[in-house]
GROMACS .gro file of C-alpha atoms in nm:
model
  432
    1UNK     CA    1   4.874   3.993   4.316
    2UNK     CA    2   4.881   3.923   4.686
    3UNK     CA    3   5.184   3.851   4.902
    4UNK     CA    4   5.270   3.536   5.089
    5UNK     CA    5   5.495   3.539   5.393
    6UNK     CA    6   5.525   3.298   5.684
    7UNK     CA    7   5.873   3.371   5.810
    8UNK     CA    8   5.782   3.473   6.167
    9UNK     CA    9   5.571   3.353   6.461
   10UNK     CA   10   5.296   3.614   6.424
   11UNK     CA   11   5.197   3.491   6.075
   12UNK     CA   12   4.821   3.542   6.018
   13UNK     CA   13   4.625   3.239   6.137
   14UNK     CA   14   4.956   3.054   6.180
   15UNK     CA   15   4.950   2.978   5.807
   16UNK     CA   16   5.073   3.289   5.624
   17UNK     CA   17   5.012   3.660   5.562
   18UNK     CA   18   4.852   3.701   5.220
   19UNK     CA   19   4.711   4.058   5.205
   20UNK     CA   20   4.951   4.252   5.426
   21UNK     CA   21   5.202   4.138   5.687
   22UNK     CA   22   5.092   4.137   6.051
   23UNK     CA   23   5.430   4.307   6.100
   24UNK     CA   24   5.328   4.587   5.860
   25UNK     CA   25   5.516   4.468   5.553
   26UNK     CA   26   5.317   4.527   5.232
   27UNK     CA   27   5.320   4.332   4.905
   28UNK     CA   28   5.574   4.566   4.738
   29UNK     CA   29   5.823   4.523   5.024
   30UNK     CA   30   5.763   4.145   5.020
   31UNK     CA   31   5.811   4.144   4.641
   32UNK     CA   32   6.141   4.335   4.659
   33UNK     CA   33   6.266   4.106   4.938
   34UNK     CA   34   6.190   3.802   4.720
   35UNK     CA   35   6.365   3.970   4.424
   36UNK     CA   36   6.669   4.039   4.644
   37UNK     CA   37   6.686   3.678   4.767
   38UNK     CA   38   6.660   3.542   4.409
   39UNK     CA   39   6.930   3.786   4.295
   40UNK     CA   40   7.153   3.661   4.577
   41UNK     CA   41   7.100   3.303   4.460
   42UNK     CA   42   7.226   3.407   4.116
   43UNK     CA   43   7.533   3.572   4.268
   44UNK     CA   44   7.593   3.259   4.478
   45UNK     CA   45   7.606   3.042   4.164
   46UNK     CA   46   7.874   3.260   4.000
   47UNK     CA   47   8.068   3.306   4.327
   48UNK     CA   48   8.067   2.925   4.374
   49UNK     CA   49   8.231   2.871   4.033
   50UNK     CA   50   8.480   3.153   4.096
   51UNK     CA   51   8.575   3.008   4.434
   52UNK     CA   52   8.629   2.664   4.277
   53UNK     CA   53   8.878   2.843   4.049
   54UNK     CA   54   9.050   2.992   4.355
   55UNK     CA   55   8.915   3.349   4.351
   56UNK     CA   56   8.672   3.540   4.571
   57UNK     CA   57   8.564   3.899   4.633
   58UNK     CA   58   8.537   4.032   4.987
   59UNK     CA   59   8.282   4.298   4.885
   60UNK     CA   60   8.054   4.038   4.726
   61UNK     CA   61   8.084   3.806   5.027
   62UNK     CA   62   8.004   4.089   5.271
   63UNK     CA   63   7.706   4.201   5.062
   64UNK     CA   64   7.556   3.850   5.075
   65UNK     CA   65   7.544   3.873   5.456
   66UNK     CA   66   7.417   4.233   5.465
   67UNK     CA   67   7.144   4.165   5.208
   68UNK     CA   68   7.015   3.849   5.377
   69UNK     CA   69   7.010   4.030   5.714
   70UNK     CA   70   6.813   4.308   5.537
   71UNK     CA   71   6.527   4.061   5.466
   72UNK     CA   72   6.488   3.945   5.828
   73UNK     CA   73   6.154   4.003   6.000
   74UNK     CA   74   6.090   4.367   6.106
   75UNK     CA   75   6.420   4.506   5.975
   76UNK     CA   76   6.311   4.749   5.708
   77UNK     CA   77   5.985   4.883   5.564
   78UNK     CA   78   6.131   5.153   5.336
   79UNK     CA   79   6.043   5.104   4.968
   80UNK     CA   80   6.329   5.333   4.860
   81UNK     CA   81   6.585   5.140   5.068
   82UNK     CA   82   6.464   4.814   4.914
   83UNK     CA   83   6.498   4.948   4.560
   84UNK     CA   84   6.851   5.068   4.644
   85UNK     CA   85   6.932   4.724   4.783
   86UNK     CA   86   6.816   4.530   4.475
   87UNK     CA   87   7.018   4.767   4.252
   88UNK     CA   88   7.320   4.712   4.480
   89UNK     CA   89   7.261   4.340   4.424
   90UNK     CA   90   7.296   4.410   4.050
   91UNK     CA   91   7.625   4.593   4.116
   92UNK     CA   92   7.760   4.298   4.316
   93UNK     CA   93   7.652   4.056   4.042
   94UNK     CA   94   7.853   4.263   3.791
   95UNK     CA   95   8.159   4.229   4.017
   96UNK     CA   96   8.117   3.853   4.050
   97UNK     CA   97   8.061   3.803   3.675
   98UNK     CA   98   8.383   3.996   3.606
   99UNK     CA   99   8.563   3.787   3.869
  100UNK     CA  100   8.446   3.462   3.709
  101UNK     CA  101   8.526   3.583   3.357
  102UNK     CA  102   8.884   3.669   3.457
  103UNK     CA  103   8.921   3.334   3.638
  104UNK     CA  104   8.800   3.143   3.330
  105UNK     CA  105   9.047   3.329   3.105
  106UNK     CA  106   9.341   3.278   3.337
  107UNK     CA  107   9.272   2.903   3.372
  108UNK     CA  108   9.145   2.809   3.025
  109UNK     CA  109   9.296   3.078   2.800
  110UNK     CA  110   9.148   3.363   2.599
  111UNK     CA  111   8.833   3.231   2.424
  112UNK     CA  112   8.790   3.287   2.053
  113UNK     CA  113   8.527   3.208   1.789
  114UNK     CA  114   8.487   2.833   1.730
  115UNK     CA  115   8.279   2.620   1.497
  116UNK     CA  116   8.128   2.322   1.681
  117UNK     CA  117   8.034   1.983   1.531
  118UNK     CA  118   7.682   1.864   1.627
  119UNK     CA  119   7.692   1.504   1.505
  120UNK     CA  120   7.852   1.201   1.673
  121UNK     CA  121   8.185   1.021   1.621
  122UNK     CA  122   8.214   0.644   1.626
  123UNK     CA  123   8.321   0.533   1.974
  124UNK     CA  124   8.226   0.547   2.340
  125UNK     CA  125   8.080   0.875   2.461
  126UNK     CA  126   8.030   1.089   2.772
  127UNK     CA  127   7.791   1.384   2.764
  128UNK     CA  128   7.861   1.670   3.006
  129UNK     CA  129   7.610   1.947   3.081
  130UNK     CA  130   7.596   2.247   3.315
  131UNK     CA  131   7.840   2.534   3.366
  132UNK     CA  132   8.150   2.392   3.538
  133UNK     CA  133   8.453   2.406   3.307
  134UNK     CA  134   8.680   2.267   3.582
  135UNK     CA  135   8.479   1.945   3.579
  136UNK     CA  136   8.508   1.932   3.200
  137UNK     CA  137   8.886   1.990   3.216
  138UNK     CA  138   8.931   1.707   3.470
  139UNK     CA  139   8.713   1.478   3.258
  140UNK     CA  140   8.915   1.557   2.944
  141UNK     CA  141   9.243   1.486   3.127
  142UNK     CA  142   9.116   1.155   3.265
  143UNK     CA  143   8.967   1.033   2.935
  144UNK     CA  144   9.264   1.123   2.714
  145UNK     CA  145   9.379   0.815   2.519
  146UNK     CA  146   9.091   0.597   2.647
  147UNK     CA  147   8.893   0.600   2.321
  148UNK     CA  148   8.608   0.788   2.485
  149UNK     CA  149   8.475   1.100   2.310
  150UNK     CA  150   8.341   1.392   2.513
  151UNK     CA  151   8.032   1.590   2.406
  152UNK     CA  152   7.910   1.914   2.560
  153UNK     CA  153   7.540   1.985   2.619
  154UNK     CA  154   7.342   2.298   2.710
  155UNK     CA  155   7.544   2.573   2.879
  156UNK     CA  156   7.866   2.373   2.835
  157UNK     CA  157   7.871   2.460   2.461
  158UNK     CA  158   8.095   2.771   2.505
  159UNK     CA  159   8.375   2.548   2.642
  160UNK     CA  160   8.475   2.484   2.278
  161UNK     CA  161   8.598   2.846   2.260
  162UNK     CA  162   8.870   2.812   2.528
  163UNK     CA  163   9.214   2.701   2.395
  164UNK     CA  164   9.305   2.496   2.705
  165UNK     CA  165   8.987   2.289   2.663
  166UNK     CA  166   8.972   2.288   2.283
  167UNK     CA  167   9.325   2.141   2.264
  168UNK     CA  168   9.185   1.798   2.361
  169UNK     CA  169   9.105   1.625   2.031
  170UNK     CA  170   8.848   1.399   2.199
  171UNK     CA  171   8.630   1.701   2.288
  172UNK     CA  172   8.446   1.632   1.965
  173UNK     CA  173   8.128   1.838   1.963
  174UNK     CA  174   7.800   1.948   2.116
  175UNK     CA  175   7.508   1.707   2.151
  176UNK     CA  176   7.152   1.828   2.201
  177UNK     CA  177   7.010   2.167   2.291
  178UNK     CA  178   6.877   2.346   2.599
  179UNK     CA  179   6.809   2.197   2.943
  180UNK     CA  180   6.432   2.146   2.909
  181UNK     CA  181   6.483   1.896   2.622
  182UNK     CA  182   6.719   1.679   2.826
  183UNK     CA  183   6.484   1.388   2.900
  184UNK     CA  184   6.441   1.314   2.529
  185UNK     CA  185   6.806   1.391   2.447
  186UNK     CA  186   6.950   1.191   2.739
  187UNK     CA  187   6.729   0.895   2.646
  188UNK     CA  188   6.869   0.904   2.291
  189UNK     CA  189   7.234   0.947   2.396
  190UNK     CA  190   7.368   0.594   2.453
  191UNK     CA  191   7.668   0.688   2.671
  192UNK     CA  192   7.726   0.817   3.027
  193UNK     CA  193   7.604   1.162   3.134
  194UNK     CA  194   7.750   1.412   3.384
  195UNK     CA  195   7.550   1.706   3.525
  196UNK     CA  196   7.779   1.971   3.674
  197UNK     CA  197   7.531   2.237   3.793
  198UNK     CA  198   7.162   2.323   3.808
  199UNK     CA  199   6.918   2.271   3.519
  200UNK     CA  200   6.880   1.896   3.580
  201UNK     CA  201   6.529   1.750   3.566
  202UNK     CA  202   6.407   1.482   3.812
  203UNK     CA  203   6.403   1.126   3.683
  204UNK     CA  204   6.061   0.975   3.612
  205UNK     CA  205   5.956   0.610   3.593
  206UNK     CA  206   5.985   0.637   3.215
  207UNK     CA  207   6.350   0.748   3.211
  208UNK     CA  208   6.597   0.475   3.126
  209UNK     CA  209   6.918   0.674   3.188
  210UNK     CA  210   6.905   0.672   3.571
  211UNK     CA  211   7.185   0.415   3.596
  212UNK     CA  212   7.418   0.616   3.369
  213UNK     CA  213   7.367   0.974   3.491
  214UNK     CA  214   7.608   1.126   3.745
  215UNK     CA  215   7.583   1.456   3.936
  216UNK     CA  216   7.856   1.684   4.068
  217UNK     CA  217   7.903   1.955   4.336
  218UNK     CA  218   7.570   2.099   4.459
  219UNK     CA  219   7.362   1.908   4.203
  220UNK     CA  220   7.171   1.600   4.313
  221UNK     CA  221   6.930   1.363   4.148
  222UNK     CA  222   6.717   1.101   4.322
  223UNK     CA  223   6.799   0.778   4.139
  224UNK     CA  224   7.127   0.903   3.990
  225UNK     CA  225   7.482   0.865   4.123
  226UNK     CA  226   7.670   1.153   4.289
  227UNK     CA  227   8.043   1.215   4.252
  228UNK     CA  228   8.184   1.415   4.541
  229UNK     CA  229   8.521   1.500   4.384
  230UNK     CA  230   8.669   1.521   4.033
  231UNK     CA  231   8.757   1.152   4.008
  232UNK     CA  232   8.555   1.036   3.707
  233UNK     CA  233   8.674   0.673   3.702
  234UNK     CA  234   8.320   0.549   3.778
  235UNK     CA  235   8.182   0.745   3.482
  236UNK     CA  236   8.461   0.621   3.254
  237UNK     CA  237   8.394   0.259   3.349
  238UNK     CA  238   8.022   0.312   3.289
  239UNK     CA  239   8.084   0.471   2.948
  240UNK     CA  240   8.295   0.174   2.840
  241UNK     CA  241   8.019  -0.069   2.941
  242UNK     CA  242   7.761   0.108   2.724
  243UNK     CA  243   7.698   0.093   2.346
  244UNK     CA  244   7.925   0.298   2.120
  245UNK     CA  245   7.789   0.600   1.935
  246UNK     CA  246   7.766   0.575   1.555
  247UNK     CA  247   7.947   0.799   1.306
  248UNK     CA  248   7.685   1.061   1.218
  249UNK     CA  249   7.697   1.406   1.062
  250UNK     CA  250   7.522   1.687   1.247
  251UNK     CA  251   7.224   1.870   1.098
  252UNK     CA  252   7.414   2.200   1.134
  253UNK     CA  253   7.732   2.351   1.278
  254UNK     CA  254   7.713   2.583   1.579
  255UNK     CA  255   7.937   2.885   1.634
  256UNK     CA  256   8.033   3.009   1.979
  257UNK     CA  257   8.314   3.195   2.158
  258UNK     CA  258   8.259   3.561   2.071
  259UNK     CA  259   8.393   3.678   2.406
  260UNK     CA  260   8.403   4.058   2.438
  261UNK     CA  261   8.781   4.059   2.380
  262UNK     CA  262   8.724   3.874   2.050
  263UNK     CA  263   8.457   4.126   1.945
  264UNK     CA  264   8.669   4.423   2.052
  265UNK     CA  265   8.941   4.277   1.825
  266UNK     CA  266   8.714   4.347   1.526
  267UNK     CA  267   8.567   4.668   1.671
  268UNK     CA  268   8.707   4.882   1.388
  269UNK     CA  269   8.528   4.662   1.129
  270UNK     CA  270   8.203   4.689   1.329
  271UNK     CA  271   8.238   5.069   1.359
  272UNK     CA  272   8.306   5.100   0.984
  273UNK     CA  273   7.998   4.887   0.904
  274UNK     CA  274   7.782   5.105   1.133
  275UNK     CA  275   7.918   5.430   0.988
  276UNK     CA  276   7.864   5.298   0.634
  277UNK     CA  277   7.502   5.220   0.723
  278UNK     CA  278   7.551   4.845   0.669
  279UNK     CA  279   7.473   4.764   1.035
  280UNK     CA  280   7.167   4.963   1.143
  281UNK     CA  281   7.103   4.812   1.484
  282UNK     CA  282   7.224   4.558   1.741
  283UNK     CA  283   6.994   4.328   1.936
  284UNK     CA  284   7.103   4.144   2.250
  285UNK     CA  285   6.860   3.851   2.256
  286UNK     CA  286   6.944   3.606   2.530
  287UNK     CA  287   6.883   3.458   2.871
  288UNK     CA  288   6.737   3.129   2.984
  289UNK     CA  289   6.543   2.883   2.777
  290UNK     CA  290   6.244   2.690   2.912
  291UNK     CA  291   5.945   2.477   2.819
  292UNK     CA  292   5.672   2.743   2.858
  293UNK     CA  293   5.464   2.814   2.545
  294UNK     CA  294   5.548   3.155   2.399
  295UNK     CA  295   5.923   3.108   2.387
  296UNK     CA  296   5.899   3.059   2.009
  297UNK     CA  297   5.873   3.443   2.018
  298UNK     CA  298   6.254   3.454   2.037
  299UNK     CA  299   6.300   3.231   1.729
  300UNK     CA  300   6.043   3.431   1.535
  301UNK     CA  301   6.198   3.763   1.641
  302UNK     CA  302   6.547   3.666   1.526
  303UNK     CA  303   6.416   3.518   1.199
  304UNK     CA  304   6.222   3.838   1.122
  305UNK     CA  305   6.491   4.094   1.210
  306UNK     CA  306   6.615   4.280   0.900
  307UNK     CA  307   6.941   4.173   0.730
  308UNK     CA  308   7.114   4.495   0.842
  309UNK     CA  309   7.090   4.399   1.213
  310UNK     CA  310   7.336   4.202   1.428
  311UNK     CA  311   7.216   3.969   1.705
  312UNK     CA  312   7.429   3.916   2.016
  313UNK     CA  313   7.321   3.624   2.232
  314UNK     CA  314   7.412   3.471   2.566
  315UNK     CA  315   7.308   3.173   2.784
  316UNK     CA  316   7.088   2.878   2.681
  317UNK     CA  317   6.817   3.103   2.533
  318UNK     CA  318   7.038   3.096   2.222
  319UNK     CA  319   6.924   2.738   2.148
  320UNK     CA  320   6.600   2.890   2.019
  321UNK     CA  321   6.786   3.026   1.714
  322UNK     CA  322   7.160   2.940   1.715
  323UNK     CA  323   7.100   2.673   1.448
  324UNK     CA  324   6.980   2.938   1.200
  325UNK     CA  325   7.214   3.052   0.924
  326UNK     CA  326   7.183   3.431   0.944
  327UNK     CA  327   7.483   3.510   0.723
  328UNK     CA  328   7.721   3.799   0.780
  329UNK     CA  329   7.772   4.171   0.713
  330UNK     CA  330   8.116   4.241   0.560
  331UNK     CA  331   8.254   3.931   0.733
  332UNK     CA  332   8.093   4.017   1.069
  333UNK     CA  333   7.857   3.730   1.166
  334UNK     CA  334   7.497   3.842   1.214
  335UNK     CA  335   7.465   3.597   1.507
  336UNK     CA  336   7.730   3.641   1.776
  337UNK     CA  337   7.723   3.392   2.065
  338UNK     CA  338   7.893   3.549   2.369
  339UNK     CA  339   7.883   3.230   2.579
  340UNK     CA  340   7.730   3.114   2.908
  341UNK     CA  341   7.486   3.316   3.121
  342UNK     CA  342   7.773   3.471   3.320
  343UNK     CA  343   7.908   3.600   2.985
  344UNK     CA  344   7.628   3.857   3.000
  345UNK     CA  345   7.935   4.042   3.131
  346UNK     CA  346   8.071   4.029   2.774
  347UNK     CA  347   7.749   4.183   2.640
  348UNK     CA  348   7.787   4.468   2.892
  349UNK     CA  349   8.153   4.521   2.794
  350UNK     CA  350   8.064   4.533   2.423
  351UNK     CA  351   7.788   4.788   2.489
  352UNK     CA  352   8.021   5.005   2.701
  353UNK     CA  353   8.295   4.986   2.435
  354UNK     CA  354   8.053   5.086   2.156
  355UNK     CA  355   7.923   5.377   2.364
  356UNK     CA  356   8.284   5.505   2.400
  357UNK     CA  357   8.355   5.472   2.027
  358UNK     CA  358   8.035   5.654   1.931
  359UNK     CA  359   8.075   5.902   2.219
  360UNK     CA  360   7.726   5.851   2.355
  361UNK     CA  361   7.554   5.682   2.648
  362UNK     CA  362   7.463   5.313   2.627
  363UNK     CA  363   7.095   5.410   2.609
  364UNK     CA  364   7.166   5.622   2.298
  365UNK     CA  365   7.325   5.333   2.108
  366UNK     CA  366   7.135   5.155   1.829
  367UNK     CA  367   7.102   4.861   2.071
  368UNK     CA  368   6.795   4.682   2.209
  369UNK     CA  369   6.802   4.422   2.484
  370UNK     CA  370   6.536   4.150   2.475
  371UNK     CA  371   6.569   3.894   2.755
  372UNK     CA  372   6.418   3.557   2.839
  373UNK     CA  373   6.425   3.459   3.203
  374UNK     CA  374   6.371   3.129   3.378
  375UNK     CA  375   6.554   3.134   3.708
  376UNK     CA  376   6.763   3.317   3.964
  377UNK     CA  377   7.079   3.386   3.761
  378UNK     CA  378   6.866   3.571   3.505
  379UNK     CA  379   6.720   3.779   3.792
  380UNK     CA  380   7.073   3.874   3.904
  381UNK     CA  381   7.168   3.971   3.545
  382UNK     CA  382   6.855   4.185   3.503
  383UNK     CA  383   6.940   4.365   3.829
  384UNK     CA  384   7.293   4.426   3.692
  385UNK     CA  385   7.150   4.587   3.377
  386UNK     CA  386   6.919   4.804   3.589
  387UNK     CA  387   7.211   4.899   3.817
  388UNK     CA  388   7.390   5.023   3.501
  389UNK     CA  389   7.076   5.230   3.423
  390UNK     CA  390   7.016   5.045   3.094
  391UNK     CA  391   6.671   5.147   2.975
  392UNK     CA  392   6.383   4.995   2.777
  393UNK     CA  393   6.472   4.628   2.826
  394UNK     CA  394   6.200   4.390   2.707
  395UNK     CA  395   6.148   4.083   2.927
  396UNK     CA  396   5.964   3.757   2.863
  397UNK     CA  397   5.810   3.513   2.819
  398UNK     CA  398   5.607   3.653   3.111
  399UNK     CA  399   5.666   3.891   3.401
  400UNK     CA  400   5.810   3.725   3.715
  401UNK     CA  401   5.527   3.624   3.953
  402UNK     CA  402   5.727   3.751   4.252
  403UNK     CA  403   5.733   4.108   4.114
  404UNK     CA  404   5.423   4.290   4.241
  405UNK     CA  405   5.229   4.524   4.011
  406UNK     CA  406   5.351   4.817   4.223
  407UNK     CA  407   5.716   4.718   4.185
  408UNK     CA  408   5.677   4.651   3.810
  409UNK     CA  409   5.522   4.999   3.773
  410UNK     CA  410   5.825   5.155   3.945
  411UNK     CA  411   6.064   4.957   3.721
  412UNK     CA  412   5.867   5.056   3.412
  413UNK     CA  413   5.856   5.425   3.505
  414UNK     CA  414   6.221   5.440   3.615
  415UNK     CA  415   6.389   5.213   3.359
  416UNK     CA  416   6.130   5.153   3.086
  417UNK     CA  417   6.133   4.779   3.169
  418UNK     CA  418   5.846   4.624   2.972
  419UNK     CA  419   5.705   4.283   2.887
  420UNK     CA  420   5.749   4.139   2.536
  421UNK     CA  421   5.435   4.139   2.317
  422UNK     CA  422   5.459   3.969   1.975
  423UNK     CA  423   5.766   3.954   1.753
  424UNK     CA  424   5.596   4.166   1.485
  425UNK     CA  425   5.471   4.432   1.728
  426UNK     CA  426   5.803   4.461   1.908
  427UNK     CA  427   6.004   4.484   1.585
  428UNK     CA  428   5.767   4.756   1.462
  429UNK     CA  429   5.791   4.944   1.793
  430UNK     CA  430   6.171   4.930   1.788
  431UNK     CA  431   6.241   4.987   1.417
  432UNK     CA  432   5.938   5.201   1.330
   0.00000   0.00000   0.00000
């Protein structure tokens, strides 16, 4: 790997430093600065949602400024200080995930396990994707009694777990899967579409849904319409002008809503099953989904895990396997969907709770973490796990290009961070 930096006037040849910075910055420093900036972008996404819900954290806000200043030209060339800073970024991401989790609960109620319909109901439809539950709540309020049914998509699936959203009878189900399949799925959905956050794909000449897709907040789409506030009258009018959806059964039912408080409510059952030898190991398999070949690893892994294992999952990576019927162990589902990507906080809380019950460190638990990453929020979550000194995480489908070999070596030696290999090899390495 080589570096690339062109953030100052003395850039080599006026085009960019690619071997070493004219300033003296090397590729490992450049790599850690990139990692820090991407982690900050992840924090910014969660802090944005929290602020929309009326909460903020002074420590997180101050860190954003300090960390960005830290990456300015000629500020710092200490490898150790950079490693400390990216781990501090993980600490701040933990704070902001907790902040957002508490804000979601206080506004939308305590989430609980929910079964979600995946077919369609006869009538007009609006599909809403992204992460913003406030947008969904406003949409549900404005469409009540209009004969329009609302369908979640992608990371909006966990909304079905929250009582103050689930109470709307016209929130009928979840349509489609993860973000990278949206062009095909949006083409096939005959109603109006709302995108509330990132994970929207540019329109192409072939797309026919450009006149019925609407974006919100920071999201924008050339050829789509943007809504600057939570007045969805334009979307409602559009939905009523479009063909109705047919009555159609789904191919399967999805389950979501295993927030950490819901899991801790059955902690005694889980502990009994572990002590009785019925649950041998937990796997946290989650993160982003994407179109890159090799992501079928996650489906194959979950399919091949023994029947005495429990799989926790989080974020849209779950769409690789959340349609599978994995059964249960003494009434405890083998597949436990914790929610959106920010609900990685729930995974952390479950791990910490189990470590207290079994009186051991998190790294001594029968727990393995296998992550898929695509973008900056996943970077922030990985930094959180490293900040908590969680060891031996497997990461895929490939190592981030912005992490230099030198930095990856440090992460491997310090935390045991390692790339995924094949499902069979990794299962054998973990289970022996």
